[in-house]
Coordinates of N, CA, C and O in Angstrom, one line a residue:
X1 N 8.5 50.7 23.7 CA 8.8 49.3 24.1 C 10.3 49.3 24.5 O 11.1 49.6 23.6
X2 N 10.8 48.9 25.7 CA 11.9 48.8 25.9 C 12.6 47.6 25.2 O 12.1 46.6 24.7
X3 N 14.3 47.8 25.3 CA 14.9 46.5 24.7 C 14.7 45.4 24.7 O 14.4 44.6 23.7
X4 N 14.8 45.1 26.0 CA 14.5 43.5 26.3 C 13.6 43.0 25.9 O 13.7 41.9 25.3
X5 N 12.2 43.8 26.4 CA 10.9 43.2 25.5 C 11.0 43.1 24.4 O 10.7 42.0 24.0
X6 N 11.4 44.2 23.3 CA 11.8 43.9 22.3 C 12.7 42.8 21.5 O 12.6 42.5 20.3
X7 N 13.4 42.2 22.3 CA 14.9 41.3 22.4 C 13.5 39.8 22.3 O 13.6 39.0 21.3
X8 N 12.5 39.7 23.2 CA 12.0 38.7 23.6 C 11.0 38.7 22.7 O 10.8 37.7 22.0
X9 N 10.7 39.3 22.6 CA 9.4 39.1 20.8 C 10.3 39.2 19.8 O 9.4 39.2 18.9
X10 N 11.1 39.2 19.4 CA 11.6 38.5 18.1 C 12.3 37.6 18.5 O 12.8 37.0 17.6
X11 N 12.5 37.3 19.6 CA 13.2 35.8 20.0 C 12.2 34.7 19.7 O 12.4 33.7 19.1
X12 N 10.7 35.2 20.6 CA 9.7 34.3 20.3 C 9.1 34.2 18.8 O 8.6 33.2 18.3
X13 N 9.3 35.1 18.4 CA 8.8 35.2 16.8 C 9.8 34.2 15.7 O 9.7 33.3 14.8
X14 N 10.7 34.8 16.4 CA 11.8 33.7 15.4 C 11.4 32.0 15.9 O 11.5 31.0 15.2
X15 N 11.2 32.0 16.5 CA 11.0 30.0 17.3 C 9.8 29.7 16.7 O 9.7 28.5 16.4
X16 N 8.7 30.6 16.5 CA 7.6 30.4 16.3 C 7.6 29.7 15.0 O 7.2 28.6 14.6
X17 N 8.4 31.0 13.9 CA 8.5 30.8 12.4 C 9.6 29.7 12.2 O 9.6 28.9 11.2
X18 N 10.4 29.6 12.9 CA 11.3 28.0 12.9 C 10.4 26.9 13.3 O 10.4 26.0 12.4
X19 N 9.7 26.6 14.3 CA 8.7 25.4 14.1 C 7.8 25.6 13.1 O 7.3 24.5 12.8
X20 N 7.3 26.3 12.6 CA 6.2 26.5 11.4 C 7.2 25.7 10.4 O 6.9 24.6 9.9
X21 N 8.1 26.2 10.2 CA 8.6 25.9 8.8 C 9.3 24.7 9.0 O 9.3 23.9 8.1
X22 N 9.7 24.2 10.2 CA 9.9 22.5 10.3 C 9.0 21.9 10.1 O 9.1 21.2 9.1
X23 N 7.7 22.0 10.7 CA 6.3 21.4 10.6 C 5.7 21.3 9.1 O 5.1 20.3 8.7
X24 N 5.9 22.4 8.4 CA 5.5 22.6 7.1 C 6.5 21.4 6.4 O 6.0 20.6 5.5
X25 N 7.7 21.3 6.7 CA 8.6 20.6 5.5 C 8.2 19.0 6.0 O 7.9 18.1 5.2
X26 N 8.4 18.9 7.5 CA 8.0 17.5 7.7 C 6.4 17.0 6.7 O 6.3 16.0 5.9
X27 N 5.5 17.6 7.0 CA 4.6 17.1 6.4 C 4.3 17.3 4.9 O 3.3 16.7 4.4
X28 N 5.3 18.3 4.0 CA 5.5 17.6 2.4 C 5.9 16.9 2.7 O 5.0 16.1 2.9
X29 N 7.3 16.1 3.2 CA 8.4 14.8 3.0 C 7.6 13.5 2.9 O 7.7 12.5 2.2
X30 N 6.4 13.9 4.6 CA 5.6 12.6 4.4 C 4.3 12.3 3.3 O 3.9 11.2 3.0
X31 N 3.8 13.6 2.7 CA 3.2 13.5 1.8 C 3.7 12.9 0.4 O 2.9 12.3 -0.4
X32 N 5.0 13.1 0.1 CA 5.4 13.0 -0.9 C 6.3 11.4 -0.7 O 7.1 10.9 -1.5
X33 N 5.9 10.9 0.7 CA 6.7 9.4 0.6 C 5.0 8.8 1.0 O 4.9 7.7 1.6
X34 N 3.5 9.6 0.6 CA 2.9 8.4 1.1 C 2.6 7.6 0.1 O 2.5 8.2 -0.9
X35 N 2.2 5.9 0.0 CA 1.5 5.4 -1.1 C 0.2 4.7 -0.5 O 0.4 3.9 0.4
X36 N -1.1 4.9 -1.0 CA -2.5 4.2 -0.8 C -2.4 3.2 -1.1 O -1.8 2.7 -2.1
X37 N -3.3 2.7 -0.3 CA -3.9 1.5 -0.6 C -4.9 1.0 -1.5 O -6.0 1.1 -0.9
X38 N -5.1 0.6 -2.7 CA -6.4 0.2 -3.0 C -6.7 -1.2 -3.8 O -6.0 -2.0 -4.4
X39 N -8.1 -1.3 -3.7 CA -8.3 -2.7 -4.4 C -8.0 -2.8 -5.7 O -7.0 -2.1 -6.0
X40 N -8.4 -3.5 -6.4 CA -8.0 -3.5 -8.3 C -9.4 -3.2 -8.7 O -9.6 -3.1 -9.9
X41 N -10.8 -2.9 -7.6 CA -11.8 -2.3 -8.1 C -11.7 -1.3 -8.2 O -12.1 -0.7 -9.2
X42 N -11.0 -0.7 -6.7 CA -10.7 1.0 -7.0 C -9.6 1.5 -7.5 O -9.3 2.6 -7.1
X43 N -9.1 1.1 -8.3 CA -7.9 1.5 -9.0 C -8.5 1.5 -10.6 O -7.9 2.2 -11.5
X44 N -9.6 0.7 -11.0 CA -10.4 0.8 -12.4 C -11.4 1.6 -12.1 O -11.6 2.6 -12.7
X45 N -12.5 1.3 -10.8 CA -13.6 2.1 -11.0 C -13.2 3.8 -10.2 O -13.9 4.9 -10.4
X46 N -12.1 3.7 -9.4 CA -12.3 4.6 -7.9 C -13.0 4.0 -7.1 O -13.7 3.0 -7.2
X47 N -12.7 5.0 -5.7 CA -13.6 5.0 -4.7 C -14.8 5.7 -4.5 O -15.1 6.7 -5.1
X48 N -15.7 4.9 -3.3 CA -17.0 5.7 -3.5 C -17.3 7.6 -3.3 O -18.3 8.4 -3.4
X49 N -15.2 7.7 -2.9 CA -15.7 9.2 -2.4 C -14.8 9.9 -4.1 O -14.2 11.0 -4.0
X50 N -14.8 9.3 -5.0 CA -14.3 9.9 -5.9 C -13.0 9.9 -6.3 O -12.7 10.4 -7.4
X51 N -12.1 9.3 -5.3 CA -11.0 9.1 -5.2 C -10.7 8.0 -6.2 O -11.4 6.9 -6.2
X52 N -9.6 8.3 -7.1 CA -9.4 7.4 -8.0 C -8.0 7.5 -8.6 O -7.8 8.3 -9.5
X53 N -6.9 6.8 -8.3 CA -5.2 7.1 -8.7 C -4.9 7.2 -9.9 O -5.4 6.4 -10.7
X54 N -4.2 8.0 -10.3 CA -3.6 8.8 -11.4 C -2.5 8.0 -11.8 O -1.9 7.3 -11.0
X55 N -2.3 8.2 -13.6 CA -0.8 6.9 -13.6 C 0.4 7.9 -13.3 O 0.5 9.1 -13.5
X56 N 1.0 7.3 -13.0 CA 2.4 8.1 -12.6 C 2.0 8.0 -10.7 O 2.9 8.3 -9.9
X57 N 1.3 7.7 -10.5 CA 0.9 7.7 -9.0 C 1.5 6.6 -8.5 O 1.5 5.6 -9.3
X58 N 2.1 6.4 -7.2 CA 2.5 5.4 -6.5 C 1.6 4.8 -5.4 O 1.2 5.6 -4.6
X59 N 1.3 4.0 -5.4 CA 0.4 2.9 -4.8 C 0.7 1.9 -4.7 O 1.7 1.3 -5.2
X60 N -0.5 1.3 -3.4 CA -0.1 0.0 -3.4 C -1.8 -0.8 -4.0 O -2.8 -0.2 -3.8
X61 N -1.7 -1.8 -4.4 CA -2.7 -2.6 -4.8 C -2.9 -4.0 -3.9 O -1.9 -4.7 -4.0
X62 N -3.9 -4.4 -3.3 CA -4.0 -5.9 -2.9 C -5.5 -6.6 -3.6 O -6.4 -6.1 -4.3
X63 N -5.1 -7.7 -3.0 CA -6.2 -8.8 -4.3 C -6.0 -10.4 -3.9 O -5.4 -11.1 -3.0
X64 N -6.7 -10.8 -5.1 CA -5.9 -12.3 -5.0 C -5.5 -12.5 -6.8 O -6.2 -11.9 -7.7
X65 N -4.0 -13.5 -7.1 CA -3.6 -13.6 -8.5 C -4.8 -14.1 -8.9 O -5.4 -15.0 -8.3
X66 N -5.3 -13.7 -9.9 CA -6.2 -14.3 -10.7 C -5.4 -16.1 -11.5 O -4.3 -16.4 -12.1
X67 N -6.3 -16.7 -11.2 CA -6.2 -18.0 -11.5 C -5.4 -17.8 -13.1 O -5.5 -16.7 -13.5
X68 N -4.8 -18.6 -13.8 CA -4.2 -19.0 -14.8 C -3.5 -17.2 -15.7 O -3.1 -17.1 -16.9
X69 N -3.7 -16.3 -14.9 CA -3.0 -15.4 -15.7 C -1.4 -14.7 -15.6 O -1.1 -13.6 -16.0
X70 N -0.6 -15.7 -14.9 CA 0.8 -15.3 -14.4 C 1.5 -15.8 -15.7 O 1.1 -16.9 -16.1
X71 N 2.5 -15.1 -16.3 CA 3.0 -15.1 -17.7 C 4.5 -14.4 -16.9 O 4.8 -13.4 -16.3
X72 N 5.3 -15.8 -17.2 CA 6.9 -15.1 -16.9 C 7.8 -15.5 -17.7 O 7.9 -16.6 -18.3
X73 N 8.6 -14.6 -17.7 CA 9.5 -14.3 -19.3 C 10.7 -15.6 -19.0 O 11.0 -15.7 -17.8
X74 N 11.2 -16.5 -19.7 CA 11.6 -17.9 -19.8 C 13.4 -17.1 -19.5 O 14.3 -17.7 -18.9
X75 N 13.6 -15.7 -20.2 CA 15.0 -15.7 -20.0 C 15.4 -14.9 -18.8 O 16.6 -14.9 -18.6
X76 N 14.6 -14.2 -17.8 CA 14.9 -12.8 -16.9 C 13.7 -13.5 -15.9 O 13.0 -14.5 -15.9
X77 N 14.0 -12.6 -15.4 CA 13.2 -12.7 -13.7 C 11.6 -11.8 -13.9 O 10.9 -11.5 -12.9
X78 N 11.4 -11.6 -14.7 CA 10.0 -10.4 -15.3 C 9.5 -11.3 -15.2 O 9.9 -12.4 -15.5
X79 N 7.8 -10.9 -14.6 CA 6.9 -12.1 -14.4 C 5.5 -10.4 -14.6 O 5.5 -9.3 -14.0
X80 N 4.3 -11.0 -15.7 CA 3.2 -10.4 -15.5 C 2.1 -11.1 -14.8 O 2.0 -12.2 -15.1
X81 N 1.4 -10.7 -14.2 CA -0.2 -11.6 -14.1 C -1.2 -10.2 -13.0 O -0.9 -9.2 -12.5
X82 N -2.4 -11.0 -13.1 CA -3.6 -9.7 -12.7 C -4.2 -10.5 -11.4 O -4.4 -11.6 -10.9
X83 N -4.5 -8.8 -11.0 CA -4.9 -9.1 -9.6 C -6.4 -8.8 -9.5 O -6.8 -7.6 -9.8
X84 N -7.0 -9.4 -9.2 CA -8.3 -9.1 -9.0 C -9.0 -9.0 -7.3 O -8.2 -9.5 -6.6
X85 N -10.4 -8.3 -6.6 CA -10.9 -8.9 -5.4 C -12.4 -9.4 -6.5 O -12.6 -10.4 -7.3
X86 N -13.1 -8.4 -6.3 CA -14.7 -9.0 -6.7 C -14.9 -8.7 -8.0 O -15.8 -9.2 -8.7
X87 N -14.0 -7.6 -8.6 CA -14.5 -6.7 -10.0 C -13.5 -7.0 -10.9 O -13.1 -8.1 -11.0
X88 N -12.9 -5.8 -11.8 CA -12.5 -6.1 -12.7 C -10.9 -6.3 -12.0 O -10.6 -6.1 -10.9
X89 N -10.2 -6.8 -13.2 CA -8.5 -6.9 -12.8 C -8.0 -6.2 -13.0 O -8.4 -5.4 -13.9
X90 N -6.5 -6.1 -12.3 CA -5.1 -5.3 -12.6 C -3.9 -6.1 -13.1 O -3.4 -6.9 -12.3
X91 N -3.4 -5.8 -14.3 CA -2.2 -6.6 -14.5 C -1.1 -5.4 -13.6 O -1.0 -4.2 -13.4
X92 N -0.4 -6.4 -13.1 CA 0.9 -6.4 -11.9 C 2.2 -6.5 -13.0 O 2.5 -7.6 -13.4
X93 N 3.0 -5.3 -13.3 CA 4.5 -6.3 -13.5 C 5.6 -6.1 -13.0 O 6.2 -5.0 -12.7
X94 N 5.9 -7.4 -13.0 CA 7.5 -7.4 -12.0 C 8.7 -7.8 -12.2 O 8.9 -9.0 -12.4
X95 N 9.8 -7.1 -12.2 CA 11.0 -7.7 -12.2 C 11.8 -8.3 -11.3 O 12.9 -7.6 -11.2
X96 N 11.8 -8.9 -10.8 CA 12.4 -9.9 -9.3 C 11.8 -10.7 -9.0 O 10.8 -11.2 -9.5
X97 N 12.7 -11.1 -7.7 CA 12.5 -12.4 -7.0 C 10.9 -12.1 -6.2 O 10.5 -11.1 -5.7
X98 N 10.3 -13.3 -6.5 CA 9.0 -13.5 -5.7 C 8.8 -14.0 -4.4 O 9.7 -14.7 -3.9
X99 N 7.9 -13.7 -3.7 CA 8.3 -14.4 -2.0 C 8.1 -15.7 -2.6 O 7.7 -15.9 -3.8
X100 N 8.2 -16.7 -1.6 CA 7.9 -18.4 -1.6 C 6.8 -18.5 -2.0 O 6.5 -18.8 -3.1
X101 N 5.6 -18.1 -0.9 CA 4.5 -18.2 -1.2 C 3.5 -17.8 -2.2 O 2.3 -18.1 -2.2
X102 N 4.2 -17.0 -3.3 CA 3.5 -16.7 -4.3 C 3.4 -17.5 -5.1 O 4.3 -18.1 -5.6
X103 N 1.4 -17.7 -5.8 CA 1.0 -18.7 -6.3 C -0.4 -17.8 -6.9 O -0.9 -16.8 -6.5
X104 N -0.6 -18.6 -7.7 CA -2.3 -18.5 -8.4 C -3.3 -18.3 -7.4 O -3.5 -19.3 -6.6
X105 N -3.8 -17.5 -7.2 CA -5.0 -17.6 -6.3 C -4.7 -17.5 -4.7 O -5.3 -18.1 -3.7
X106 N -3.8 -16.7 -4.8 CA -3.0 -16.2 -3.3 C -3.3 -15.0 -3.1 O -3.5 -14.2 -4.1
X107 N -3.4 -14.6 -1.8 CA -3.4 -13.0 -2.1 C -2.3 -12.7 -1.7 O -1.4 -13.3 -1.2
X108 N -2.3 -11.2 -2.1 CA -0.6 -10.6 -2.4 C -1.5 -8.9 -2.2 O -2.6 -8.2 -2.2
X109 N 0.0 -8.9 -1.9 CA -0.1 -7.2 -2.1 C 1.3 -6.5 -2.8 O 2.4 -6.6 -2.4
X110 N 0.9 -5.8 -3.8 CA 1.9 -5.0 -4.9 C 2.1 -3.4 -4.7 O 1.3 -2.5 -4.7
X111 N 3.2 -3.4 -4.5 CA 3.8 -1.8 -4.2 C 4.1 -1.3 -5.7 O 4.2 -2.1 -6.7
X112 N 4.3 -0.2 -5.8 CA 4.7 0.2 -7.4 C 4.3 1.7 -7.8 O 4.1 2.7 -7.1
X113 N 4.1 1.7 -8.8 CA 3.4 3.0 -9.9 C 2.5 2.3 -10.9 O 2.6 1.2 -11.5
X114 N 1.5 3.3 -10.9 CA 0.5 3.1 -12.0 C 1.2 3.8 -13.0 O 1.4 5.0 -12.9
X115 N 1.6 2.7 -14.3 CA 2.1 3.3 -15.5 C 1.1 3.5 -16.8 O 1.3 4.3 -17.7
X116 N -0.3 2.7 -16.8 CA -1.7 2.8 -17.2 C -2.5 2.8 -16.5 O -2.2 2.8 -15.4
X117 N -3.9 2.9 -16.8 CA -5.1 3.1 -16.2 C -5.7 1.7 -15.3 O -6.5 1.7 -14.4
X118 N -4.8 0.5 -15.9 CA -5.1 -1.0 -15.0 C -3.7 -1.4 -15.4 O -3.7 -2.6 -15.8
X119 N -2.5 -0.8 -15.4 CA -1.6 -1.8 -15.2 C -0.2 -0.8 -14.2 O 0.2 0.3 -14.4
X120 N 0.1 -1.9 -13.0 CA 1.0 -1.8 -12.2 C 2.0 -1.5 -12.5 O 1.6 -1.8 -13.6
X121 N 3.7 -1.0 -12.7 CA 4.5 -1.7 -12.3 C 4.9 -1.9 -11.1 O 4.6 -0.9 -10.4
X122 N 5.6 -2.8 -10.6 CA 5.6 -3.1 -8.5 C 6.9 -3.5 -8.6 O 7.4 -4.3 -9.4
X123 N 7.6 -2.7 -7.6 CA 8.9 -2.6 -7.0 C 8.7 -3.5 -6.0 O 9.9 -3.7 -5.5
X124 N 7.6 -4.4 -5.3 CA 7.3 -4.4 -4.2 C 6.7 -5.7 -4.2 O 5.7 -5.4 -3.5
X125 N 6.6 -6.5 -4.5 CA 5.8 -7.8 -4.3 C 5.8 -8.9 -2.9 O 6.7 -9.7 -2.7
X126 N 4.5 -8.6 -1.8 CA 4.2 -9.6 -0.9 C 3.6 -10.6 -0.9 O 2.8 -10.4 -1.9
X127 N 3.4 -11.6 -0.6 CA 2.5 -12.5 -0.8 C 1.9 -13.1 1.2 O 2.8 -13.2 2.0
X128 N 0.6 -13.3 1.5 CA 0.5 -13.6 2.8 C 0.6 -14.7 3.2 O 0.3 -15.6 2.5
X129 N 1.1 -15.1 4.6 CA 1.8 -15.8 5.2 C 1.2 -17.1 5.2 O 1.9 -18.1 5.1
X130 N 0.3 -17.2 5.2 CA -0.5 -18.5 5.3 C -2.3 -18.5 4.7 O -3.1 -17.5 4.7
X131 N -2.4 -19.8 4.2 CA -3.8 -19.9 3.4 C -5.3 -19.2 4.7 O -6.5 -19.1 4.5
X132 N -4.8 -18.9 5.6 CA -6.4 -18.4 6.6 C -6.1 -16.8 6.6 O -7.2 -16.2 6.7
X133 N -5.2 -16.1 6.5 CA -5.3 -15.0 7.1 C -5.4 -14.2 5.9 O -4.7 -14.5 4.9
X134 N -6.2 -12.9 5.9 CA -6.1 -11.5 4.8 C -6.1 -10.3 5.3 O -7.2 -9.9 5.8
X135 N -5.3 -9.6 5.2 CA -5.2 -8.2 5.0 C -6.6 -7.7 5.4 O -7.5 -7.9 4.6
X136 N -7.1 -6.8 6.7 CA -8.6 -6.5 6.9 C -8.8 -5.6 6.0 O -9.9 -5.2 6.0
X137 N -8.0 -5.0 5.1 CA -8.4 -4.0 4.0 C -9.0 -5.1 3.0 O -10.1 -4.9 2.7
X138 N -8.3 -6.2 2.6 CA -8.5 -7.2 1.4 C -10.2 -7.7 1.4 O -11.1 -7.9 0.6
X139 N -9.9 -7.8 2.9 CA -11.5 -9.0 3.4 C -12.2 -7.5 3.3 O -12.8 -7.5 2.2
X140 N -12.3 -6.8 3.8 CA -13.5 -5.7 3.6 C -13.3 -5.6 1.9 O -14.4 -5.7 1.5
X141 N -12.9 -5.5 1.3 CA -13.2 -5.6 0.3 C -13.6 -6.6 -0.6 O -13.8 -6.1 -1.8
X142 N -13.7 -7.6 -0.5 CA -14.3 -8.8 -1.1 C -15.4 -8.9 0.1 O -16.0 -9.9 -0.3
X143 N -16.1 -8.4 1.4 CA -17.3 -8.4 1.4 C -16.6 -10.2 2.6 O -17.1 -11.3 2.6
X144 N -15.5 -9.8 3.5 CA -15.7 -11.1 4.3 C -15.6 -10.5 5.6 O -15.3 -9.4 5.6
X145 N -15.8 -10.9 6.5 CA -16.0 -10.5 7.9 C -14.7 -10.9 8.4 O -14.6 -12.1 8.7
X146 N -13.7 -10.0 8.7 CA -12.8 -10.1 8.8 C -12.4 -11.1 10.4 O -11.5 -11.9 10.7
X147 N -13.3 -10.7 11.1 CA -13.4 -10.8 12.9 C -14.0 -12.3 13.1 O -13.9 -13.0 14.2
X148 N -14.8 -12.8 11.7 CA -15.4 -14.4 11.5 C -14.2 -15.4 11.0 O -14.1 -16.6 11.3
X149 N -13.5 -14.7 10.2 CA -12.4 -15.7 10.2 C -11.6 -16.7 10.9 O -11.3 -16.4 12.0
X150 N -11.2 -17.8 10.5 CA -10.8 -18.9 11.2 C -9.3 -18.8 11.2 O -8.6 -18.4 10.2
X151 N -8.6 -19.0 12.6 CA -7.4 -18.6 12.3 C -6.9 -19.6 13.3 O -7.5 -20.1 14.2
X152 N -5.4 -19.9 12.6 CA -4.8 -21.1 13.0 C -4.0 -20.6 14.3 O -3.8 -19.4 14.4
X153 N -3.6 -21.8 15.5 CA -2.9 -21.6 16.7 C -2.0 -20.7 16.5 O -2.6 -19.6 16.6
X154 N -0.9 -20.4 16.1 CA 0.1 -19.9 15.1 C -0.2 -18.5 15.2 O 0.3 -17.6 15.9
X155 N -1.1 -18.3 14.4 CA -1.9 -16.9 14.1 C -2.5 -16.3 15.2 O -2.6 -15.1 15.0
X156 N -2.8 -16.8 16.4 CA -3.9 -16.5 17.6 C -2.8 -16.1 18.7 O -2.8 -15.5 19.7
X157 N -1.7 -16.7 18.0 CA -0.2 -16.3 19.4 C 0.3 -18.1 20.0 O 1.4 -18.7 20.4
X158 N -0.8 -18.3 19.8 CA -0.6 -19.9 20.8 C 0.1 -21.1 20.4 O -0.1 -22.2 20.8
X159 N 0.8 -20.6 19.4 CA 1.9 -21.8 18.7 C 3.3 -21.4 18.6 O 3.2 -20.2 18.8
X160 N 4.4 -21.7 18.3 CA 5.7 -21.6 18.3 C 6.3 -22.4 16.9 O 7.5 -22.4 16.6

C-alpha cells in the first residue's frame, strides 16, 4: 500500500472513531438528563409493558390534587398533598413557591425524584393554564378523549 493511501485510511479511520465517540457521549448526556412521564397509577402499579420507576429515579408525575389532601407547613414554604388520575395516589412534596393556579382538584404536573415507592419529592411544580384544557398524556389516562374536549377561544388561537 502506498503512503498516501495509507495517510487516507487512517485519516478516515480517525473521523470515523471521533464521530462514534461524539455520538456515543451525546446520547449518555441525554440519557442521563431524561425524566418520564407517568401517571400516579403507573408509578404504584407500572406500566402495562412492565415498566415501573425506581426510587432514586427522576420523573415526572401528572394527575389531578386530590381533593382535601394538601397539608402546608404554617412556618416555611413546604407544602405535601397527593396526586391521583383513576387509581391509587401519590403524595407530592414540595418546597417553594406554587404557580397561581394551584388548587384542590387541579391538574398539575410534578417534576422531582421518587424518594419512596408512592412518594415524590418535586423540584418542579406546574399547574394548567386554565379549567378546559389537560395534558393529552393526563386525558389518556383518565380514559377522556382528548380531541372531544371543549376548548375556549383563547385556547383555539382566536382570542387575545
Amino acid at each position: 500500500m502506498n503512503p498516501r493511501r495509507k495517510k487516507r485510511l487512517v485519516f478516515a479511520s480517525a473521523l470515523i472513531g471521533g464521530v462514534a465517540a461524539i455520538a456515543s457521549l451525546l446520547i449518555y448526556a441525554l440519557n442521563s438528563n431524561l425524566d418520564l412521564f407517568f401517571t400516579a397509577t403507573e408509578v404504584v402499579q407500572g406500566r402495562d409493558n412492565g415498566l415501573k420507576p425506581e426510587v432514586g429515579q427522576r420523573i415526572r408525575i401528572g394527575g389531578m390534587v386530590v381533593e382535601g389532601s394538601v397539608e402546608r407547613d404554617p412556618s416555611s414554604l413546604k407544602i405535601a398533598f397527593q396526586v391521583a388520575d383513576t387509581g391509587p395516589a401519590v403524595t407530592v412534596l414540595y418546597d417553594g413557591m406554587l404557580p397561581d393556579l394551584f388548587r384542590e382538584g387541579q391538574g398539575i404536573v410534578a417534576q422531582g425524584t421518587l424518594v419512596e415507592p408512592t412518594v415524590l419529592e418535586a423540584s418542579e411544580v406546574l399547574a394548567k393554564h386554565d379549567e378546559n384544557y389537560m395534558s393529552p398524556e393526563i386525558a389518556e389516562a383518565m380514559g377522556k378523549n382528548h380531541e372531544q374536549m371543549e376548548y375556549s377561544d383563547e385556547q383555539k388561537g382566536g382570542g387575545y
